[in-house]
Amino acid sequence: MAGATVRHMPDAEDVRRIALSLPDTTEKTAWSMPTFRVAGKMFATLPEEETSLAVRCPKEERDELALAEPGKFWIAAHEAQFAWVRVRLAALDDEAELRDILADSWRQAAPQRLLEAYPELGVTDGR
């Protein structure tokens, strides 16, 4: 297949690069894994040998995602009471989907001053 493009599956380095490109984001190791925080508040982690991503997600939305796309999203037992969902990096469509997931989680953790300062990050939930 001449001219065919090989699909790049997002990996941990893509997560790191995209997360750290979001305003006021830092990386910190916690629980022996990389975590990403906005203004000190965690919005993403790289568990499972960095093959998956854990992000903030409202429980109702999270449950719907896990039911609709179980190959991509799941709820870790120890996080069931929290508004977090796991994402299999290899199951993501592309880097744009990864960017959307990270930006959505960032918005949920970011303080109001950052949401107002970066409207291009698309506050979609009416906050």
PDB file of C-alpha atoms in Angstrom:
ATOM      1  CA  MET A   1       0.000   0.000   0.000  1.00  0.00           C
ATOM      2  CA  ALA A   2       1.976   2.947  -1.232  1.00  0.00           C
ATOM      3  CA  GLY A   3       1.179   6.153   0.576  1.00  0.00           C
ATOM      4  CA  ALA A   4      -0.628   4.445   3.449  1.00  0.00           C
ATOM      5  CA  THR A   5      -0.056   6.144   6.767  1.00  0.00           C
ATOM      6  CA  VAL A   6       0.739   4.091   9.809  1.00  0.00           C
ATOM      7  CA  ARG A   7      -1.544   5.008  12.699  1.00  0.00           C
ATOM      8  CA  HIS A   8       0.446   6.247  15.664  1.00  0.00           C
ATOM      9  CA  MET A   9      -1.031   4.899  18.867  1.00  0.00           C
ATOM     10  CA  PRO A  10      -0.669   7.415  21.679  1.00  0.00           C
ATOM     11  CA  ASP A  11       1.782   6.357  24.363  1.00  0.00           C
ATOM     12  CA  ALA A  12       3.060   7.581  27.731  1.00  0.00           C
ATOM     13  CA  GLU A  13       5.385  10.131  26.118  1.00  0.00           C
ATOM     14  CA  ASP A  14       2.417  11.622  24.236  1.00  0.00           C
ATOM     15  CA  VAL A  15       0.483  11.809  27.513  1.00  0.00           C
ATOM     16  CA  ARG A  16       3.405  13.544  29.191  1.00  0.00           C
ATOM     17  CA  ARG A  17       3.951  16.012  26.326  1.00  0.00           C
ATOM     18  CA  ILE A  18       0.267  16.936  26.000  1.00  0.00           C
ATOM     19  CA  ALA A  19      -0.414  17.113  29.753  1.00  0.00           C
ATOM     20  CA  LEU A  20       2.603  19.340  30.368  1.00  0.00           C
ATOM     21  CA  SER A  21       1.524  21.637  27.517  1.00  0.00           C
ATOM     22  CA  LEU A  22      -1.649  22.512  29.464  1.00  0.00           C
ATOM     23  CA  PRO A  23      -1.405  25.713  31.554  1.00  0.00           C
ATOM     24  CA  ASP A  24       0.078  25.521  35.065  1.00  0.00           C
ATOM     25  CA  THR A  25       0.617  21.743  34.811  1.00  0.00           C
ATOM     26  CA  THR A  26       3.387  19.927  36.658  1.00  0.00           C
ATOM     27  CA  GLU A  27       4.437  16.292  36.816  1.00  0.00           C
ATOM     28  CA  LYS A  28       5.028  14.610  40.171  1.00  0.00           C
ATOM     29  CA  THR A  29       5.668  10.973  41.048  1.00  0.00           C
ATOM     30  CA  ALA A  30       3.121   9.621  43.523  1.00  0.00           C
ATOM     31  CA  TRP A  31       2.251   5.985  44.324  1.00  0.00           C
ATOM     32  CA  SER A  32       5.316   5.069  42.199  1.00  0.00           C
ATOM     33  CA  MET A  33       3.756   6.477  39.028  1.00  0.00           C
ATOM     34  CA  PRO A  34       3.737   9.759  37.119  1.00  0.00           C
ATOM     35  CA  THR A  35       0.890  12.101  38.052  1.00  0.00           C
ATOM     36  CA  PHE A  36      -0.062  15.392  36.415  1.00  0.00           C
ATOM     37  CA  ARG A  37      -1.454  18.316  38.367  1.00  0.00           C
ATOM     38  CA  VAL A  38      -2.917  21.702  37.535  1.00  0.00           C
ATOM     39  CA  ALA A  39      -2.337  24.322  40.220  1.00  0.00           C
ATOM     40  CA  GLY A  40      -1.424  21.416  42.524  1.00  0.00           C
ATOM     41  CA  LYS A  41      -4.623  19.404  41.896  1.00  0.00           C
ATOM     42  CA  MET A  42      -4.222  16.010  40.217  1.00  0.00           C
ATOM     43  CA  PHE A  43      -5.992  15.476  36.889  1.00  0.00           C
ATOM     44  CA  ALA A  44      -4.160  12.509  35.324  1.00  0.00           C
ATOM     45  CA  THR A  45      -1.959   9.549  36.219  1.00  0.00           C
ATOM     46  CA  LEU A  46      -0.088   6.914  34.207  1.00  0.00           C
ATOM     47  CA  PRO A  47      -0.740   3.557  35.953  1.00  0.00           C
ATOM     48  CA  GLU A  48      -0.353  -0.016  34.605  1.00  0.00           C
ATOM     49  CA  GLU A  49       3.272   0.363  33.485  1.00  0.00           C
ATOM     50  CA  GLU A  50       2.225   3.547  31.661  1.00  0.00           C
ATOM     51  CA  THR A  51      -0.030   1.637  29.232  1.00  0.00           C
ATOM     52  CA  SER A  52      -3.143   3.366  30.505  1.00  0.00           C
ATOM     53  CA  LEU A  53      -4.220   6.764  31.707  1.00  0.00           C
ATOM     54  CA  ALA A  54      -6.438   7.622  34.666  1.00  0.00           C
ATOM     55  CA  VAL A  55      -8.373  10.888  34.351  1.00  0.00           C
ATOM     56  CA  ARG A  56     -11.127  12.782  36.131  1.00  0.00           C
ATOM     57  CA  CYS A  57     -14.575  12.042  34.774  1.00  0.00           C
ATOM     58  CA  PRO A  58     -18.005  12.690  36.313  1.00  0.00           C
ATOM     59  CA  LYS A  59     -19.335   9.338  37.615  1.00  0.00           C
ATOM     60  CA  GLU A  60     -22.435   9.254  35.386  1.00  0.00           C
ATOM     61  CA  GLU A  61     -20.359  10.023  32.275  1.00  0.00           C
ATOM     62  CA  ARG A  62     -17.668   7.556  33.381  1.00  0.00           C
ATOM     63  CA  ASP A  63     -20.185   4.740  33.799  1.00  0.00           C
ATOM     64  CA  GLU A  64     -21.622   5.438  30.335  1.00  0.00           C
ATOM     65  CA  LEU A  65     -18.139   5.426  28.755  1.00  0.00           C
ATOM     66  CA  ALA A  66     -17.198   2.130  30.406  1.00  0.00           C
ATOM     67  CA  LEU A  67     -20.431   0.519  29.205  1.00  0.00           C
ATOM     68  CA  ALA A  68     -20.275   1.959  25.695  1.00  0.00           C
ATOM     69  CA  GLU A  69     -16.577   1.292  25.021  1.00  0.00           C
ATOM     70  CA  PRO A  70     -15.266  -1.330  27.469  1.00  0.00           C
ATOM     71  CA  GLY A  71     -12.225  -1.957  25.287  1.00  0.00           C
ATOM     72  CA  LYS A  72     -11.179   1.658  25.762  1.00  0.00           C
ATOM     73  CA  PHE A  73     -12.521   2.751  29.184  1.00  0.00           C
ATOM     74  CA  TRP A  74     -12.844   0.972  32.508  1.00  0.00           C
ATOM     75  CA  ILE A  75     -13.258   1.730  36.188  1.00  0.00           C
ATOM     76  CA  ALA A  76     -10.554   0.485  38.536  1.00  0.00           C
ATOM     77  CA  ALA A  77     -12.058  -1.154  41.623  1.00  0.00           C
ATOM     78  CA  HIS A  78     -10.121   1.044  44.058  1.00  0.00           C
ATOM     79  CA  GLU A  79     -11.336   4.172  42.221  1.00  0.00           C
ATOM     80  CA  ALA A  80     -15.019   3.190  41.933  1.00  0.00           C
ATOM     81  CA  GLN A  81     -16.109   5.673  44.603  1.00  0.00           C
ATOM     82  CA  PHE A  82     -14.197   8.507  42.907  1.00  0.00           C
ATOM     83  CA  ALA A  83     -14.939  10.392  39.699  1.00  0.00           C
ATOM     84  CA  TRP A  84     -12.051   8.827  37.727  1.00  0.00           C
ATOM     85  CA  VAL A  85     -11.922   6.572  34.673  1.00  0.00           C
ATOM     86  CA  ARG A  86      -9.098   4.539  33.139  1.00  0.00           C
ATOM     87  CA  VAL A  87      -8.250   4.771  29.449  1.00  0.00           C
ATOM     88  CA  ARG A  88      -6.274   2.165  27.483  1.00  0.00           C
ATOM     89  CA  LEU A  89      -3.765   4.190  25.489  1.00  0.00           C
ATOM     90  CA  ALA A  90      -3.525   1.574  22.712  1.00  0.00           C
ATOM     91  CA  ALA A  91      -7.317   1.770  22.198  1.00  0.00           C
ATOM     92  CA  LEU A  92      -7.394   5.511  21.521  1.00  0.00           C
ATOM     93  CA  ASP A  93      -8.162   6.598  17.973  1.00  0.00           C
ATOM     94  CA  ASP A  94      -5.382   9.175  17.749  1.00  0.00           C
ATOM     95  CA  GLU A  95      -3.516  11.943  19.500  1.00  0.00           C
ATOM     96  CA  ALA A  96      -6.470  14.326  19.071  1.00  0.00           C
ATOM     97  CA  GLU A  97      -8.651  12.006  21.172  1.00  0.00           C
ATOM     98  CA  LEU A  98      -5.929  11.846  23.825  1.00  0.00           C
ATOM     99  CA  ARG A  99      -5.668  15.650  23.823  1.00  0.00           C
ATOM    100  CA  ASP A 100      -9.463  15.982  24.258  1.00  0.00           C
ATOM    101  CA  ILE A 101      -9.475  13.522  27.177  1.00  0.00           C
ATOM    102  CA  LEU A 102      -6.593  15.269  28.936  1.00  0.00           C
ATOM    103  CA  ALA A 103      -8.028  18.759  28.367  1.00  0.00           C
ATOM    104  CA  ASP A 104     -11.399  17.642  29.723  1.00  0.00           C
ATOM    105  CA  SER A 105      -9.781  16.248  32.869  1.00  0.00           C
ATOM    106  CA  TRP A 106      -7.627  19.387  33.215  1.00  0.00           C
ATOM    107  CA  ARG A 107     -10.770  21.569  33.081  1.00  0.00           C
ATOM    108  CA  GLN A 108     -12.329  19.571  35.925  1.00  0.00           C
ATOM    109  CA  ALA A 109      -9.313  20.182  38.184  1.00  0.00           C
ATOM    110  CA  ALA A 110      -8.291  23.689  37.097  1.00  0.00           C
ATOM    111  CA  PRO A 111      -9.181  26.671  39.286  1.00  0.00           C
ATOM    112  CA  GLN A 112     -11.637  29.219  37.907  1.00  0.00           C
ATOM    113  CA  ARG A 113      -8.846  31.761  37.225  1.00  0.00           C
ATOM    114  CA  LEU A 114      -7.216  29.354  34.746  1.00  0.00           C
ATOM    115  CA  LEU A 115     -10.529  28.420  33.102  1.00  0.00           C
ATOM    116  CA  GLU A 116     -11.157  32.119  32.531  1.00  0.00           C
ATOM    117  CA  ALA A 117      -7.591  32.787  31.368  1.00  0.00           C
ATOM    118  CA  TYR A 118      -7.664  29.966  28.775  1.00  0.00           C
ATOM    119  CA  PRO A 119     -11.144  29.967  27.195  1.00  0.00           C
ATOM    120  CA  GLU A 120      -9.712  28.235  24.104  1.00  0.00           C
ATOM    121  CA  LEU A 121      -9.465  25.065  26.172  1.00  0.00           C
ATOM    122  CA  GLY A 122     -13.225  24.878  25.709  1.00  0.00           C
ATOM    123  CA  VAL A 123     -15.138  24.942  28.947  1.00  0.00           C
ATOM    124  CA  THR A 124     -18.130  22.889  27.850  1.00  0.00           C
ATOM    125  CA  ASP A 125     -19.910  22.067  31.088  1.00  0.00           C
ATOM    126  CA  GLY A 126     -21.213  25.551  31.873  1.00  0.00           C
ATOM    127  CA  ARG A 127     -18.730  26.375  34.633  1.00  0.00           C
TER     128      ARG A 127
END
